[in-house]
Amino acid sequence: MIPFDFDYYKPSSVEEAVRLFESLRQQGKQPMYFSGGTEIITFGRLDYLYTNAVIDIKGISKCQMMTFKGENLYLGAAVSLSEIEEANLFPLLTKTSSEVADHTARTKVTLGGNICGKIFYREAVLPFLVSESEVVIASREGEETRPILDVFQKSLQLEEGECLVQLVTNKKMIEAANISIKRRRQWDTGYPVITVVGIKVDGQLRVAISGLCSFPFRAKEMEPFLNDTKRPLEERVSLAIRHVPAEVLHDSEASSDYRMFVLKNTLLDVFEGLEMEEVR
Amino acid sequence: MENIGDSVIRKEALEKVTGKAKYTHDERTKGMFYAKKVISPYAHAKMTAKDTSEARKVKGVRAVITGENLPLIGEEVRDRPPIATDKVRYHGEVVALVVADTPEVAKRAANLIHVSYQPLPTVQSPSHAIEANAPLVHENVAEYEKDEGIEPIPKSNISNHTKIRKGDIEKGWRESEVTVDESFSFSPSDHTAMETRSAKAEIKANGSVVIDTSSQAPFMVKKLMNDYFGIEVGKVIVNTPLVGGGYGGKASVQQEILAYIASKAVGGRQVEVFYSREEDMITAPCHIGLDAKVKLGATKEGTLKVAEIVYLFDGGAYSDKAIHLSRAGAVDCTGPYKIDHVKCDSYSVYTNHPYPAPYRGFSHSEVLFAFERTMDILAKKLHIDPLQLREKNAILPGHTTPTQVRLNRSTIGHVPKCIEKVKKLINWDEGELVEVNDRIVRAKGVSCLWKTSTIPTDSTSGAILTFNEDGTVNLMSGVVEIGTATKTVLAQMVADRLRIDVRDVHVRMKVDTQTTPEHWKTVASRGTFMAGRAALAAADDALTQLKKIASTILRARVDDLDVGNGRVFLREEPSVGLEFKDIAYGYTYPNGNAIGGQIIGRGNYILRHLTELDPETGKGNPGPEWSVGAQAIEVEFDRRDYTYKMLRAASVIDVGKVLNEKSARGQVTGAMSMGLAFGGRETFVFDEQARVLNPRLRTYRPIHYGEHPEYIVEFVETPHIDAPYGARGAGEQGLLGMPAALGNALSTAVGVPLRQLPLTPELIWRTKEGIGE
Amino acid sequence: MTKVAVTLNVNGEESEVLIRPADTLLDVLRENLGLTGSKPGCLNGDCGACTVIVGKKPMKSCLMLAIEAVDQNVTTIEGLTDATVQRAFVEHFAFQCGYCTPGFIMNVHSLKENHPEADGETIKSWMDSNICRCTGYEEIEAAVKSVLYGGQEHHKR
């Protein structure tokens, strides 16, 4: 039960959504874009956030897009994770997102919602980070397509009023050998201790990680060591894990030293899994 | 016609699959008010101010209650303010209540109450609590009003000490050639029934207090409302419909008190107190934690000689049931073994954790984790097979329990038979440890179990059977239908005794303390025993009445009559008789004259020969019987990652008699699942200030579909002669040995002794690698 | 507080309800329509006790605003009559306290509608959206499998 009240808007175009946001702002309101809305509903109940106007973007066809155009796959921000899994146009994304929350919740959780969420795992972004996808962002000035690696730093860096519309991924990346591994505190339920996503492009391994630090990241600093084929595998992994970009999480899911232990093994599994992929 | 033992489908099955089944929170009345709690964000703090002025201004707010002028409450020690006034002692404690027209308004107003806290140092564990310089959770523990026999230690965190002194401990050690000395611990956790707690209260014009509550103990609510607030017992009416799971957690009385206080503050209008999942986990009583030390001595051949034990139960912020829980842990402080010399000191200790409610098994799974892990460690030291060690020392009729009860063939189940069966079921002879490849091993672990029910010596249960005009009967019992299908089993018993079809026994599911005969509490696996005896007595009473009226009409002696197929008939000539429907509502002669009246059978039962425990030695008869069992689990363990899968779990429980096969199996597998979740994943995670970091199901995770092992269940039937059909308890036993068996299997798999719960990969990794927290 | 009037289609019937846009579908089903079969277990999308079917998909009604359900068909446990899933749950003893049961049944019913031939993996992936605290899932597993692929258990776990 959400204790505060809000007005509900359901625009049918990106322009209308952005304009609405702007005008609500000018009226002194605190609007929020609402996609799956699961975080607004649950965090609202807990008073972790407040809004008095929600703009539901599920009625916008661009945000519901799920198609290849030429060499690129366009995925709308308001597509639910379960729709993504069923269509399975981006197998690595299917694998990664199908481990988020649970099946029923994923009929509501959307791609944009997961990526822009406050819950910091944002695992659905990992395949896009390794694929070096592009994001389409709408603002008052119109729509702009930008590389995700520029825009996603810890979280998606959006100005107030900007709205994530789509993610655009090149076919070559989608077809690259890939792997997604999620390790949990215990058995098959719950948040990750860590999730590692990897693809191999032009012989080079790219890795993105969630759960290790308080944000998901593309492991650019670690990749040179992982790709240093002159060294034995164990050593490459050992060197790579010295280059984690921020403080390692220490919380109720896992301690920081255990997370590092899991990271090391998971990276070894990434190599093993990708080799098997290539053989296949 | 179905018989005792058959899998009769539960009486309320169709209600439950159609969404028509009503639970407490499903029933609303127009004009009802809603209460919202304000809870403490600190585990231990002084409250310097409570500013409620903003909250009171919100439109629709009817009352704001801050807890002054309320009596101290608690079941054995009155140490708990219903709403904290001066200081808070646990994270989640209620510090104010807002009553309003709608839940939204109540919540909005609750958010506007500003409480100023001055944090105090916290007590983080029972071991910490007994340190000399530990902060005091209660400054003047000795001054509280308390029940006879409770002895808090002044100026300490110890609320009670139960002593078990059996045999001669020194002699035991002298006779021992091999000894082990082990320590174990785990933090509090939660019951997480899917239905969160809720209650509604209303005060009528004549002063009657009507409470609807999601409770396992509506009759206890009645009693406590009298104890705490002086309301005449006859004026407390407690209604309990179906309950969405309890597992002991709803045997504590908390939500009812808050609802009553809230109603009183608004002139007796009906007020509902509903618990969010977070409040249900941390504000409401939880599952107890324990720090344990177990020392065992045995001969070289493996004969147990002595057990010396210290249990420090994490009593949390308030005593309530903690003292009773610590006493139950002392009563069955060992596993089900013959040990001549036993010393146990069991303490209930205050900490700044949520306070405990009973939890399925009432301290037994907790104590057995410590004891049965120690048995495995002893077996390794003795180079004896752990199952063989258990079999060799199994307690038998003629032996005595730690409280010196001499057992007979009725009062104890058959431990060796359970061990023998479980050994086969888990394929024990294959070996405890099987290497699958360089990373993976399969490992097995076992545990024995026993349990008696340390319930009050004068606990009673009653049943009423009323007949309908068509010869069918209505069964009323004070047992709450919490999911155990007990009321269906009672109907099976009544049908069997009256020799009618079980479909002709209509069961009243709802309990109403004004019209339903009392059943002490729906806990301790005592439903089929006590309520069963009462129901059978009621059936016998009805039969006597039926035969009496039939004897008049048939002009035959009562003892020449028999019953069957809904008839009373002449034993010698069955064709001469009367149908129940012709006499159940009185009999009318052809000329219109009538005799008799509605047949109303009544029956009750009170436990026999139970005694209080001697304060110095613990000697006494705590419960009617000991049910026993043996359990095992096989895991697949990854030696690189320290992760594991639970492959198969087996239980052999001596239930005395299976009354409803599928229900019994369901009770056992459900309990096993809960025990494995407790053993493998569930715990409250506390921060350094004793705040619970995971008070929701996203971060506190019960077992989900697909994580469960394959279950193997078999029963042994050693009758408990006092019980209906010889049946023993079956609702808790499946849980009791699971944490220990899992601990034993994983200790074998990893090759180091594991001493904590839950057994997560991180804990195992840390233990094996010798890495501190 | 501004309430809005909306029309919801629940169990094949249209009802006009006056709601706050912040009301969840679960709130409105229970409070406005009296359909208390959907249960609040966590109000956080974690337990599945409030599962209903929206369109053809299972939905945790605590994770959806009622206003989002306008123009969609909502089916609650009260909308099922003698469905094979309901019968299977009874026959297999797939519940005890019954509180999680409506949510489980709606999820299984939706699974059956979407994937009548679901394999063990798909079943697991759908079913772990709901928590049952009473059973050890064995009976639920048997009930679910009995209504998929004609009850033949030719899948792997």
Tab-separated table of C-alpha atoms in Angstrom, chain B residues 13 23 90 106 204 224-225 309 451 453 457 485 582 636 660 665 690 711 736 742:
chain	number	residue	atom	x	y	z
B	13	ALA	CA	-10.076	-28.353	0.647
B	23	TYR	CA	-8.554	-15.806	7.011
B	90	TYR	CA	14.882	-4.494	19.861
B	106	ALA	CA	-2.834	5.751	9.414
B	204	LYS	CA	-19.106	-3.930	23.226
B	224	LEU	CA	-4.123	-13.302	29.029
B	225	MET	CA	-6.654	-10.530	28.405
B	309	ILE	CA	25.782	-29.241	28.521
B	451	LYS	CA	10.503	-34.912	21.487
B	453	SER	CA	5.659	-31.797	24.758
B	457	THR	CA	0.383	-30.147	33.442
B	485	ALA	CA	-5.645	-31.133	8.762
B	582	ASP	CA	-34.989	-41.266	13.592
B	636	GLU	CA	26.312	-33.178	-3.607
B	660	ASN	CA	-4.228	-40.079	7.393
B	665	ARG	CA	3.519	-37.566	4.868
B	690	ALA	CA	21.800	-5.479	16.227
B	711	TYR	CA	11.907	-36.763	0.084
B	736	LEU	CA	13.917	-31.823	14.315
B	742	LEU	CA	22.696	-31.425	7.060
